[in-house]
Amino acid sequence: MKSFNMESHVGRTGQTDSHKKVRGLVFSIQAHSVHDGPGARTAVFMSGCPLKCVWCCNPEGLFNQPVMLHSDVKCVKCGACIAACPHGAVSLQDGVLTFDRSLCNQCGTLECVEACLHEGNVISGAWYTMDELMRVFERDRMFWGSKGGVTFSGGEPLMQKSFILPLLKKCKESYIHVTIETTSHLPADYFMDAIRYVDWVFTDIKHMDPERHRELTGVDNRLILANIQRLAEADWWQGIVVPRIPVIPGINDSDEN
Ligand code: SF4
Ligand code: SF4
């Protein structure tokens, strides 16, 4: 089985209070989401994922640090980022701006973002403490209504263990309805521990054949199905679990699957 590094995405500040010095990497926050659970919600997209789906719709969430995103629509091909990049990662070839992603995805300096005056290069991902996210939730709370709350998505929302577990507890203590959109590909003990603080679970089943699942996502589906089974059998847990199948034409939409 693939080993897990549950802490590789978690940052540290210089503060000494334990929950204040742990930071989580978030690549998007959407207020007033109506597609990520019941009611109106604040959706928080956490970085990091144990899967690598070939159809991934949020590839910017796979990284363990903020990364640069380039928009060819906004780019005017001025070349300022070519001059600014100290790593030689950008070039203009036949009118096409090309980035060497093997360099950019590891880049800790991101000079190309500051150099761009047209928002052609922007940063995806920011570090938050628990208190900072709780302030976002308190800001949005009045818009949730009686059914809404917070949805943690990703990436895999439970990947950053030492950040997300205290945050889930804090939400529970604050009477915030919590939904997660999870791969369920996590160590069983940790998964079930985290679930105690969650009210609603969306979990993907991407393919029923273990080997085909591995080809498409990098891992087989045995742990995922076992964790969903654990959820279904956990009579101490009062939450709702909703299995979802992302239907990818030609990939997993056969009658047999
Ligand atoms: S992300 Fe880093 S390596 Fe890539 S173009 Fe920008 S400065 Fe250069
Ligand atoms: S600096 Fe911005 S606008 Fe200019 S080439 Fe780079 S991405 Fe495009």
mmCIF file of N, CA, C and O in Angstrom, residues 112-212:
data_model
loop_
_atom_site.group_PDB
_atom_site.id
_atom_site.type_symbol
_atom_site.label_atom_id
_atom_site.label_comp_id
_atom_site.label_asym_id
_atom_site.label_seq_id
_atom_site.Cartn_x
_atom_site.Cartn_y
_atom_site.Cartn_z
ATOM 1 N N CYS A 112 8.212 35.952 -11.281
ATOM 2 C CA CYS A 112 7.422 36.217 -12.485
ATOM 3 C C CYS A 112 6.058 36.812 -12.153
ATOM 4 O O CYS A 112 5.460 37.505 -12.978
ATOM 5 N N VAL A 113 5.563 36.551 -10.952
ATOM 6 C CA VAL A 113 4.247 37.085 -10.569
ATOM 7 C C VAL A 113 4.349 38.586 -10.327
ATOM 8 O O VAL A 113 3.544 39.377 -10.839
ATOM 9 N N GLU A 114 5.369 38.986 -9.573
ATOM 10 C CA GLU A 114 5.535 40.411 -9.286
ATOM 11 C C GLU A 114 5.872 41.185 -10.554
ATOM 12 O O GLU A 114 5.477 42.343 -10.723
ATOM 13 N N ALA A 115 6.570 40.541 -11.469
ATOM 14 C CA ALA A 115 6.992 41.237 -12.694
ATOM 15 C C ALA A 115 5.832 41.488 -13.649
ATOM 16 O O ALA A 115 5.888 42.395 -14.477
ATOM 17 N N CYS A 116 4.787 40.700 -13.538
ATOM 18 C CA CYS A 116 3.689 40.798 -14.502
ATOM 19 C C CYS A 116 2.684 41.870 -14.080
ATOM 20 O O CYS A 116 2.110 41.800 -12.995
ATOM 21 N N LEU A 117 2.455 42.832 -14.954
ATOM 22 C CA LEU A 117 1.517 43.927 -14.662
ATOM 23 C C LEU A 117 0.129 43.645 -15.224
ATOM 24 O O LEU A 117 -0.752 44.494 -15.178
ATOM 25 N N HIS A 118 -0.080 42.461 -15.784
ATOM 26 C CA HIS A 118 -1.335 42.169 -16.490
ATOM 27 C C HIS A 118 -2.092 40.986 -15.891
ATOM 28 O O HIS A 118 -3.011 40.469 -16.520
ATOM 29 N N GLU A 119 -1.663 40.544 -14.735
ATOM 30 C CA GLU A 119 -2.257 39.369 -14.082
ATOM 31 C C GLU A 119 -2.146 38.123 -14.957
ATOM 32 O O GLU A 119 -2.978 37.224 -14.892
ATOM 33 N N GLY A 120 -1.116 38.106 -15.803
ATOM 34 C CA GLY A 120 -0.863 36.909 -16.599
ATOM 35 C C GLY A 120 -0.306 35.782 -15.743
ATOM 36 O O GLY A 120 -0.528 34.607 -16.025
ATOM 37 N N ASN A 121 0.430 36.155 -14.698
ATOM 38 C CA ASN A 121 0.941 35.180 -13.736
ATOM 39 C C ASN A 121 0.393 35.535 -12.359
ATOM 40 O O ASN A 121 0.533 36.684 -11.920
ATOM 41 N N VAL A 122 -0.232 34.586 -11.712
ATOM 42 C CA VAL A 122 -0.765 34.823 -10.368
ATOM 43 C C VAL A 122 -0.355 33.665 -9.469
ATOM 44 O O VAL A 122 0.021 32.585 -9.944
ATOM 45 N N ILE A 123 -0.435 33.905 -8.156
ATOM 46 C CA ILE A 123 -0.098 32.865 -7.182
ATOM 47 C C ILE A 123 -1.354 32.096 -6.807
ATOM 48 O O ILE A 123 -2.393 32.690 -6.520
ATOM 49 N N SER A 124 -1.254 30.785 -6.811
ATOM 50 C CA SER A 124 -2.331 29.932 -6.304
ATOM 51 C C SER A 124 -1.850 29.276 -5.019
ATOM 52 O O SER A 124 -0.842 28.572 -5.021
ATOM 53 N N GLY A 125 -2.583 29.508 -3.947
ATOM 54 C CA GLY A 125 -2.225 28.897 -2.668
ATOM 55 C C GLY A 125 -1.778 29.936 -1.664
ATOM 56 O O GLY A 125 -1.018 30.846 -1.997
ATOM 57 N N ALA A 126 -2.299 29.832 -0.438
ATOM 58 C CA ALA A 126 -1.909 30.740 0.640
ATOM 59 C C ALA A 126 -1.993 29.977 1.956
ATOM 60 O O ALA A 126 -2.819 29.069 2.111
ATOM 61 N N TRP A 127 -1.116 30.369 2.891
ATOM 62 C CA TRP A 127 -1.072 29.710 4.201
ATOM 63 C C TRP A 127 -2.020 30.408 5.167
ATOM 64 O O TRP A 127 -2.019 31.632 5.260
ATOM 65 N N TYR A 128 -2.803 29.621 5.896
ATOM 66 C CA TYR A 128 -3.745 30.163 6.883
ATOM 67 C C TYR A 128 -3.528 29.491 8.230
ATOM 68 O O TYR A 128 -3.299 28.276 8.292
ATOM 69 N N THR A 129 -3.653 30.269 9.297
ATOM 70 C CA THR A 129 -3.773 29.666 10.621
ATOM 71 C C THR A 129 -5.242 29.318 10.857
ATOM 72 O O THR A 129 -6.134 29.788 10.137
ATOM 73 N N MET A 130 -5.484 28.523 11.891
ATOM 74 C CA MET A 130 -6.866 28.182 12.229
ATOM 75 C C MET A 130 -7.666 29.437 12.561
ATOM 76 O O MET A 130 -8.809 29.596 12.122
ATOM 77 N N ASP A 131 -7.069 30.351 13.317
ATOM 78 C CA ASP A 131 -7.790 31.565 13.704
ATOM 79 C C ASP A 131 -8.161 32.397 12.484
ATOM 80 O O ASP A 131 -9.242 33.002 12.433
ATOM 81 N N GLU A 132 -7.281 32.433 11.498
ATOM 82 C CA GLU A 132 -7.585 33.216 10.289
ATOM 83 C C GLU A 132 -8.769 32.619 9.535
ATOM 84 O O GLU A 132 -9.646 33.342 9.054
ATOM 85 N N LEU A 133 -8.820 31.298 9.436
ATOM 86 C CA LEU A 133 -9.964 30.685 8.749
ATOM 87 C C LEU A 133 -11.244 30.843 9.567
ATOM 88 O O LEU A 133 -12.316 31.070 9.009
ATOM 89 N N MET A 134 -11.126 30.747 10.890
ATOM 90 C CA MET A 134 -12.325 30.917 11.718
ATOM 91 C C MET A 134 -12.901 32.325 11.555
ATOM 92 O O MET A 134 -14.118 32.509 11.587
ATOM 93 N N ARG A 135 -12.027 33.307 11.351
ATOM 94 C CA ARG A 135 -12.527 34.669 11.120
ATOM 95 C C ARG A 135 -13.282 34.746 9.789
ATOM 96 O O ARG A 135 -14.281 35.455 9.672
ATOM 97 N N VAL A 136 -12.809 34.016 8.782
ATOM 98 C CA VAL A 136 -13.536 33.958 7.505
ATOM 99 C C VAL A 136 -14.914 33.341 7.730
ATOM 100 O O VAL A 136 -15.936 33.840 7.229
ATOM 101 N N PHE A 137 -14.965 32.270 8.519
ATOM 102 C CA PHE A 137 -16.246 31.596 8.754
ATOM 103 C C PHE A 137 -17.210 32.506 9.523
ATOM 104 O O PHE A 137 -18.406 32.553 9.216
ATOM 105 N N GLU A 138 -16.692 33.206 10.510
ATOM 106 C CA GLU A 138 -17.571 34.103 11.281
ATOM 107 C C GLU A 138 -18.087 35.234 10.395
ATOM 108 O O GLU A 138 -19.222 35.675 10.529
ATOM 109 N N ARG A 139 -17.263 35.678 9.460
ATOM 110 C CA ARG A 139 -17.690 36.714 8.509
ATOM 111 C C ARG A 139 -18.853 36.219 7.652
ATOM 112 O O ARG A 139 -19.820 36.934 7.401
ATOM 113 N N ASP A 140 -18.759 34.949 7.203
ATOM 114 C CA ASP A 140 -19.751 34.411 6.261
ATOM 115 C C ASP A 140 -20.983 33.844 6.945
ATOM 116 O O ASP A 140 -21.996 33.592 6.295
ATOM 117 N N ARG A 141 -20.895 33.612 8.223
ATOM 118 C CA ARG A 141 -21.901 32.828 8.932
ATOM 119 C C ARG A 141 -23.317 33.349 8.724
ATOM 120 O O ARG A 141 -24.261 32.567 8.573
ATOM 121 N N MET A 142 -23.484 34.653 8.698
ATOM 122 C CA MET A 142 -24.836 35.219 8.597
ATOM 123 C C MET A 142 -25.496 34.887 7.254
ATOM 124 O O MET A 142 -26.698 35.006 7.103
ATOM 125 N N PHE A 143 -24.696 34.461 6.263
ATOM 126 C CA PHE A 143 -25.254 34.166 4.936
ATOM 127 C C PHE A 143 -25.583 32.683 4.755
ATOM 128 O O PHE A 143 -26.125 32.287 3.730
ATOM 129 N N TRP A 144 -25.220 31.829 5.707
ATOM 130 C CA TRP A 144 -25.401 30.391 5.535
ATOM 131 C C TRP A 144 -26.860 29.952 5.693
ATOM 132 O O TRP A 144 -27.257 28.917 5.160
ATOM 133 N N GLY A 145 -27.643 30.689 6.462
ATOM 134 C CA GLY A 145 -28.995 30.243 6.756
ATOM 135 C C GLY A 145 -28.974 29.058 7.710
ATOM 136 O O GLY A 145 -27.946 28.731 8.313
ATOM 137 N N SER A 146 -30.106 28.366 7.814
ATOM 138 C CA SER A 146 -30.218 27.294 8.808
ATOM 139 C C SER A 146 -29.569 25.992 8.352
ATOM 140 O O SER A 146 -29.256 25.134 9.172
ATOM 141 N N LYS A 147 -29.357 25.804 7.032
ATOM 142 C CA LYS A 147 -28.828 24.528 6.537
ATOM 143 C C LYS A 147 -27.365 24.578 6.132
ATOM 144 O O LYS A 147 -26.746 23.547 5.918
ATOM 145 N N GLY A 148 -26.826 25.767 5.962
ATOM 146 C CA GLY A 148 -25.487 25.884 5.395
ATOM 147 C C GLY A 148 -24.381 25.673 6.406
ATOM 148 O O GLY A 148 -24.597 25.207 7.526
ATOM 149 N N GLY A 149 -23.164 26.012 5.994
ATOM 150 C CA GLY A 149 -22.004 25.839 6.855
ATOM 151 C C GLY A 149 -20.726 25.903 6.046
ATOM 152 O O GLY A 149 -20.625 26.660 5.077
ATOM 153 N N VAL A 150 -19.774 25.063 6.435
ATOM 154 C CA VAL A 150 -18.462 25.049 5.788
ATOM 155 C C VAL A 150 -18.263 23.716 5.080
ATOM 156 O O VAL A 150 -18.634 22.663 5.610
ATOM 157 N N THR A 151 -17.690 23.772 3.883
ATOM 158 C CA THR A 151 -17.282 22.559 3.177
ATOM 159 C C THR A 151 -15.778 22.599 2.967
ATOM 160 O O THR A 151 -15.246 23.586 2.450
ATOM 161 N N PHE A 152 -15.113 21.532 3.405
ATOM 162 C CA PHE A 152 -13.686 21.392 3.131
ATOM 163 C C PHE A 152 -13.533 20.456 1.942
ATOM 164 O O PHE A 152 -13.979 19.305 1.973
ATOM 165 N N SER A 153 -12.914 20.999 0.887
ATOM 166 C CA SER A 153 -12.712 20.232 -0.331
ATOM 167 C C SER A 153 -11.231 20.253 -0.664
ATOM 168 O O SER A 153 -10.394 20.546 0.171
ATOM 169 N N GLY A 154 -10.891 19.922 -1.908
ATOM 170 C CA GLY A 154 -9.471 19.936 -2.247
ATOM 171 C C GLY A 154 -9.270 19.711 -3.733
ATOM 172 O O GLY A 154 -10.148 20.036 -4.534
ATOM 173 N N GLY A 155 -8.177 18.992 -4.002
ATOM 174 C CA GLY A 155 -7.297 18.223 -3.136
ATOM 175 C C GLY A 155 -8.075 17.276 -2.211
ATOM 176 O O GLY A 155 -9.240 17.006 -2.400
ATOM 177 N N GLU A 156 -7.335 16.789 -1.246
ATOM 178 C CA GLU A 156 -7.929 15.957 -0.201
ATOM 179 C C GLU A 156 -7.974 16.793 1.080
ATOM 180 O O GLU A 156 -6.918 17.145 1.622
ATOM 181 N N PRO A 157 -9.178 17.116 1.579
ATOM 182 C CA PRO A 157 -9.270 18.043 2.707
ATOM 183 C C PRO A 157 -8.648 17.527 4.001
ATOM 184 O O PRO A 157 -8.307 18.321 4.878
ATOM 185 N N LEU A 158 -8.506 16.195 4.130
ATOM 186 C CA LEU A 158 -7.953 15.651 5.376
ATOM 187 C C LEU A 158 -6.449 15.406 5.287
ATOM 188 O O LEU A 158 -5.852 14.841 6.200
ATOM 189 N N MET A 159 -5.824 15.826 4.202
ATOM 190 C CA MET A 159 -4.414 15.516 3.979
ATOM 191 C C MET A 159 -3.504 16.194 5.005
ATOM 192 O O MET A 159 -2.535 15.605 5.464
ATOM 193 N N GLN A 160 -3.812 17.426 5.375
ATOM 194 C CA GLN A 160 -2.944 18.190 6.275
ATOM 195 C C GLN A 160 -3.400 17.961 7.719
ATOM 196 O O GLN A 160 -4.022 18.816 8.344
ATOM 197 N N LYS A 161 -3.043 16.803 8.233
ATOM 198 C CA LYS A 161 -3.635 16.290 9.474
ATOM 199 C C LYS A 161 -3.512 17.248 10.659
ATOM 200 O O LYS A 161 -4.497 17.522 11.347
ATOM 201 N N SER A 162 -2.317 17.741 10.936
ATOM 202 C CA SER A 162 -2.137 18.529 12.159
ATOM 203 C C SER A 162 -2.796 19.902 12.044
ATOM 204 O O SER A 162 -2.935 20.614 13.039
ATOM 205 N N PHE A 163 -3.210 20.282 10.846
ATOM 206 C CA PHE A 163 -3.958 21.529 10.683
ATOM 207 C C PHE A 163 -5.461 21.270 10.690
ATOM 208 O O PHE A 163 -6.227 21.934 11.392
ATOM 209 N N ILE A 164 -5.905 20.282 9.914
ATOM 210 C CA ILE A 164 -7.344 20.137 9.692
ATOM 211 C C ILE A 164 -8.044 19.520 10.903
ATOM 212 O O ILE A 164 -9.194 19.856 11.202
ATOM 213 N N LEU A 165 -7.383 18.639 11.630
ATOM 214 C CA LEU A 165 -8.061 17.981 12.751
ATOM 215 C C LEU A 165 -8.457 18.980 13.848
ATOM 216 O O LEU A 165 -9.628 19.005 14.266
ATOM 217 N N PRO A 166 -7.546 19.842 14.311
ATOM 218 C CA PRO A 166 -7.974 20.865 15.284
ATOM 219 C C PRO A 166 -9.022 21.808 14.707
ATOM 220 O O PRO A 166 -9.912 22.269 15.430
ATOM 221 N N LEU A 167 -8.941 22.084 13.400
ATOM 222 C CA LEU A 167 -9.915 22.988 12.785
ATOM 223 C C LEU A 167 -11.308 22.349 12.753
ATOM 224 O O LEU A 167 -12.317 23.016 13.014
ATOM 225 N N LEU A 168 -11.371 21.060 12.448
ATOM 226 C CA LEU A 168 -12.665 20.367 12.472
ATOM 227 C C LEU A 168 -13.267 20.393 13.881
ATOM 228 O O LEU A 168 -14.467 20.626 14.062
ATOM 229 N N LYS A 169 -12.413 20.161 14.878
ATOM 230 C CA LYS A 169 -12.897 20.204 16.271
ATOM 231 C C LYS A 169 -13.420 21.590 16.612
ATOM 232 O O LYS A 169 -14.467 21.740 17.255
ATOM 233 N N LYS A 170 -12.690 22.603 16.185
ATOM 234 C CA LYS A 170 -13.093 23.980 16.477
ATOM 235 C C LYS A 170 -14.439 24.299 15.827
ATOM 236 O O LYS A 170 -15.296 24.957 16.429
ATOM 237 N N CYS A 171 -14.638 23.823 14.593
ATOM 238 C CA CYS A 171 -15.922 24.040 13.917
ATOM 239 C C CYS A 171 -17.047 23.367 14.694
ATOM 240 O O CYS A 171 -18.134 23.932 14.869
ATOM 241 N N LYS A 172 -16.781 22.150 15.159
ATOM 242 C CA LYS A 172 -17.794 21.422 15.930
ATOM 243 C C LYS A 172 -18.163 22.197 17.194
ATOM 244 O O LYS A 172 -19.344 22.358 17.521
ATOM 245 N N GLU A 173 -17.130 22.669 17.897
ATOM 246 C CA GLU A 173 -17.371 23.438 19.129
ATOM 247 C C GLU A 173 -18.125 24.733 18.839
ATOM 248 O O GLU A 173 -18.819 25.260 19.703
ATOM 249 N N SER A 174 -17.980 25.237 17.610
ATOM 250 C CA SER A 174 -18.605 26.508 17.238
ATOM 251 C C SER A 174 -19.954 26.295 16.557
ATOM 252 O O SER A 174 -20.496 27.229 15.964
ATOM 253 N N TYR A 175 -20.472 25.059 16.592
ATOM 254 C CA TYR A 175 -21.784 24.729 16.018
ATOM 255 C C TYR A 175 -21.849 25.055 14.523
ATOM 256 O O TYR A 175 -22.858 25.552 14.020
ATOM 257 N N ILE A 176 -20.763 24.776 13.822
ATOM 258 C CA ILE A 176 -20.724 24.970 12.370
ATOM 259 C C ILE A 176 -20.953 23.623 11.695
ATOM 260 O O ILE A 176 -20.270 22.642 12.007
ATOM 261 N N HIS A 177 -21.913 23.565 10.774
ATOM 262 C CA HIS A 177 -22.162 22.343 10.007
ATOM 263 C C HIS A 177 -21.002 22.135 9.041
ATOM 264 O O HIS A 177 -20.668 23.018 8.246
ATOM 265 N N VAL A 178 -20.376 20.951 9.115
ATOM 266 C CA VAL A 178 -19.179 20.683 8.310
ATOM 267 C C VAL A 178 -19.436 19.561 7.310
ATOM 268 O O VAL A 178 -19.896 18.473 7.671
ATOM 269 N N THR A 179 -19.142 19.853 6.054
ATOM 270 C CA THR A 179 -19.147 18.857 4.983
ATOM 271 C C THR A 179 -17.714 18.686 4.496
ATOM 272 O O THR A 179 -16.944 19.655 4.490
ATOM 273 N N ILE A 180 -17.356 17.447 4.119
ATOM 274 C CA ILE A 180 -16.071 17.259 3.441
ATOM 275 C C ILE A 180 -16.314 16.568 2.103
ATOM 276 O O ILE A 180 -17.259 15.785 1.956
ATOM 277 N N GLU A 181 -15.471 16.891 1.143
ATOM 278 C CA GLU A 181 -15.452 16.200 -0.146
ATOM 279 C C GLU A 181 -14.123 15.461 -0.193
ATOM 280 O O GLU A 181 -13.074 16.062 -0.432
ATOM 281 N N THR A 182 -14.170 14.154 0.080
ATOM 282 C CA THR A 182 -12.942 13.399 0.343
ATOM 283 C C THR A 182 -12.735 12.280 -0.664
ATOM 284 O O THR A 182 -13.691 11.751 -1.234
ATOM 285 N N THR A 183 -11.468 11.913 -0.823
ATOM 286 C CA THR A 183 -11.139 10.725 -1.618
ATOM 287 C C THR A 183 -11.399 9.449 -0.829
ATOM 288 O O THR A 183 -11.480 8.370 -1.402
ATOM 289 N N SER A 184 -11.453 9.547 0.490
ATOM 290 C CA SER A 184 -11.520 8.399 1.418
ATOM 291 C C SER A 184 -10.269 7.531 1.351
ATOM 292 O O SER A 184 -10.246 6.451 1.944
ATOM 293 N N HIS A 185 -9.247 7.981 0.661
ATOM 294 C CA HIS A 185 -8.000 7.207 0.596
ATOM 295 C C HIS A 185 -7.055 7.731 1.677
ATOM 296 O O HIS A 185 -6.112 8.489 1.416
ATOM 297 N N LEU A 186 -7.349 7.325 2.905
ATOM 298 C CA LEU A 186 -6.611 7.793 4.076
ATOM 299 C C LEU A 186 -6.509 6.644 5.068
ATOM 300 O O LEU A 186 -7.360 5.738 5.050
ATOM 301 N N PRO A 187 -5.503 6.671 5.959
ATOM 302 C CA PRO A 187 -5.420 5.617 6.977
ATOM 303 C C PRO A 187 -6.739 5.516 7.748
ATOM 304 O O PRO A 187 -7.296 6.539 8.175
ATOM 305 N N ALA A 188 -7.223 4.300 7.936
ATOM 306 C CA ALA A 188 -8.570 4.103 8.484
ATOM 307 C C ALA A 188 -8.738 4.751 9.857
ATOM 308 O O ALA A 188 -9.768 5.394 10.122
ATOM 309 N N ASP A 189 -7.756 4.601 10.743
ATOM 310 C CA ASP A 189 -7.890 5.156 12.100
ATOM 311 C C ASP A 189 -8.053 6.668 12.053
ATOM 312 O O ASP A 189 -8.906 7.245 12.734
ATOM 313 N N TYR A 190 -7.210 7.295 11.254
ATOM 314 C CA TYR A 190 -7.279 8.756 11.143
ATOM 315 C C TYR A 190 -8.585 9.190 10.479
ATOM 316 O O TYR A 190 -9.244 10.139 10.924
ATOM 317 N N PHE A 191 -8.978 8.488 9.427
ATOM 318 C CA PHE A 191 -10.202 8.832 8.704
ATOM 319 C C PHE A 191 -11.406 8.808 9.652
ATOM 320 O O PHE A 191 -12.185 9.767 9.723
ATOM 321 N N MET A 192 -11.526 7.741 10.435
ATOM 322 C CA MET A 192 -12.680 7.622 11.314
ATOM 323 C C MET A 192 -12.586 8.597 12.486
ATOM 324 O O MET A 192 -13.607 9.054 13.006
ATOM 325 N N ASP A 193 -11.364 8.928 12.902
ATOM 326 C CA ASP A 193 -11.189 9.931 13.955
ATOM 327 C C ASP A 193 -11.689 11.292 13.468
ATOM 328 O O ASP A 193 -12.427 11.996 14.170
ATOM 329 N N ALA A 194 -11.313 11.651 12.245
ATOM 330 C CA ALA A 194 -11.712 12.951 11.693
ATOM 331 C C ALA A 194 -13.219 13.026 11.469
ATOM 332 O O ALA A 194 -13.842 14.084 11.666
ATOM 333 N N ILE A 195 -13.804 11.905 11.083
ATOM 334 C CA ILE A 195 -15.231 11.876 10.755
ATOM 335 C C ILE A 195 -16.105 12.271 11.948
ATOM 336 O O ILE A 195 -17.212 12.778 11.785
ATOM 337 N N ARG A 196 -15.584 12.071 13.167
ATOM 338 C CA ARG A 196 -16.363 12.423 14.362
ATOM 339 C C ARG A 196 -16.793 13.883 14.352
ATOM 340 O O ARG A 196 -17.787 14.251 14.976
ATOM 341 N N TYR A 197 -16.026 14.722 13.665
ATOM 342 C CA TYR A 197 -16.310 16.161 13.671
ATOM 343 C C TYR A 197 -16.980 16.621 12.379
ATOM 344 O O TYR A 197 -17.069 17.813 12.117
ATOM 345 N N VAL A 198 -17.428 15.665 11.571
ATOM 346 C CA VAL A 198 -17.984 15.980 10.250
ATOM 347 C C VAL A 198 -19.449 15.554 10.206
ATOM 348 O O VAL A 198 -19.816 14.493 10.704
ATOM 349 N N ASP A 199 -20.291 16.396 9.591
ATOM 350 C CA ASP A 199 -21.728 16.113 9.522
ATOM 351 C C ASP A 199 -22.141 15.465 8.209
ATOM 352 O O ASP A 199 -23.167 14.804 8.139
ATOM 353 N N TRP A 200 -21.373 15.698 7.169
ATOM 354 C CA TRP A 200 -21.802 15.260 5.837
ATOM 355 C C TRP A 200 -20.546 14.915 5.044
ATOM 356 O O TRP A 200 -19.603 15.710 5.005
ATOM 357 N N VAL A 201 -20.540 13.736 4.415
ATOM 358 C CA VAL A 201 -19.360 13.293 3.661
ATOM 359 C C VAL A 201 -19.747 13.010 2.218
ATOM 360 O O VAL A 201 -20.600 12.157 1.957
ATOM 361 N N PHE A 202 -19.155 13.733 1.293
ATOM 362 C CA PHE A 202 -19.194 13.348 -0.118
ATOM 363 C C PHE A 202 -17.923 12.556 -0.393
ATOM 364 O O PHE A 202 -16.817 13.030 -0.104
ATOM 365 N N THR A 203 -18.062 11.353 -0.939
ATOM 366 C CA THR A 203 -16.869 10.565 -1.232
ATOM 367 C C THR A 203 -16.966 9.977 -2.628
ATOM 368 O O THR A 203 -18.002 9.430 -3.015
ATOM 369 N N ASP A 204 -15.911 10.120 -3.385
ATOM 370 C CA ASP A 204 -15.910 9.628 -4.765
ATOM 371 C C ASP A 204 -15.652 8.126 -4.826
ATOM 372 O O ASP A 204 -14.852 7.589 -4.056
ATOM 373 N N ILE A 205 -16.330 7.474 -5.774
ATOM 374 C CA ILE A 205 -15.946 6.128 -6.208
ATOM 375 C C ILE A 205 -15.644 6.277 -7.695
ATOM 376 O O ILE A 205 -16.549 6.426 -8.511
ATOM 377 N N LYS A 206 -14.378 6.262 -8.027
ATOM 378 C CA LYS A 206 -13.991 6.653 -9.388
ATOM 379 C C LYS A 206 -14.011 5.485 -10.365
ATOM 380 O O LYS A 206 -14.219 5.671 -11.560
ATOM 381 N N HIS A 207 -13.760 4.281 -9.854
ATOM 382 C CA HIS A 207 -13.860 3.081 -10.699
ATOM 383 C C HIS A 207 -13.962 1.873 -9.778
ATOM 384 O O HIS A 207 -13.355 1.863 -8.704
ATOM 385 N N MET A 208 -14.731 0.855 -10.180
ATOM 386 C CA MET A 208 -14.921 -0.310 -9.315
ATOM 387 C C MET A 208 -13.818 -1.352 -9.475
ATOM 388 O O MET A 208 -13.637 -2.210 -8.619
ATOM 389 N N ASP A 209 -13.087 -1.308 -10.580
ATOM 390 C CA ASP A 209 -12.015 -2.290 -10.785
ATOM 391 C C ASP A 209 -10.726 -1.762 -10.143
ATOM 392 O O ASP A 209 -10.257 -0.672 -10.500
ATOM 393 N N PRO A 210 -10.142 -2.520 -9.198
ATOM 394 C CA PRO A 210 -8.965 -1.995 -8.472
ATOM 395 C C PRO A 210 -7.800 -1.626 -9.386
ATOM 396 O O PRO A 210 -7.170 -0.576 -9.188
ATOM 397 N N GLU A 211 -7.517 -2.468 -10.373
ATOM 398 C CA GLU A 211 -6.364 -2.182 -11.227
ATOM 399 C C GLU A 211 -6.624 -1.005 -12.157
ATOM 400 O O GLU A 211 -5.745 -0.177 -12.404
ATOM 401 N N ARG A 212 -7.853 -0.930 -12.679
ATOM 402 C CA ARG A 212 -8.205 0.221 -13.528
ATOM 403 C C ARG A 212 -8.180 1.510 -12.689
ATOM 404 O O ARG A 212 -7.747 2.558 -13.166
#
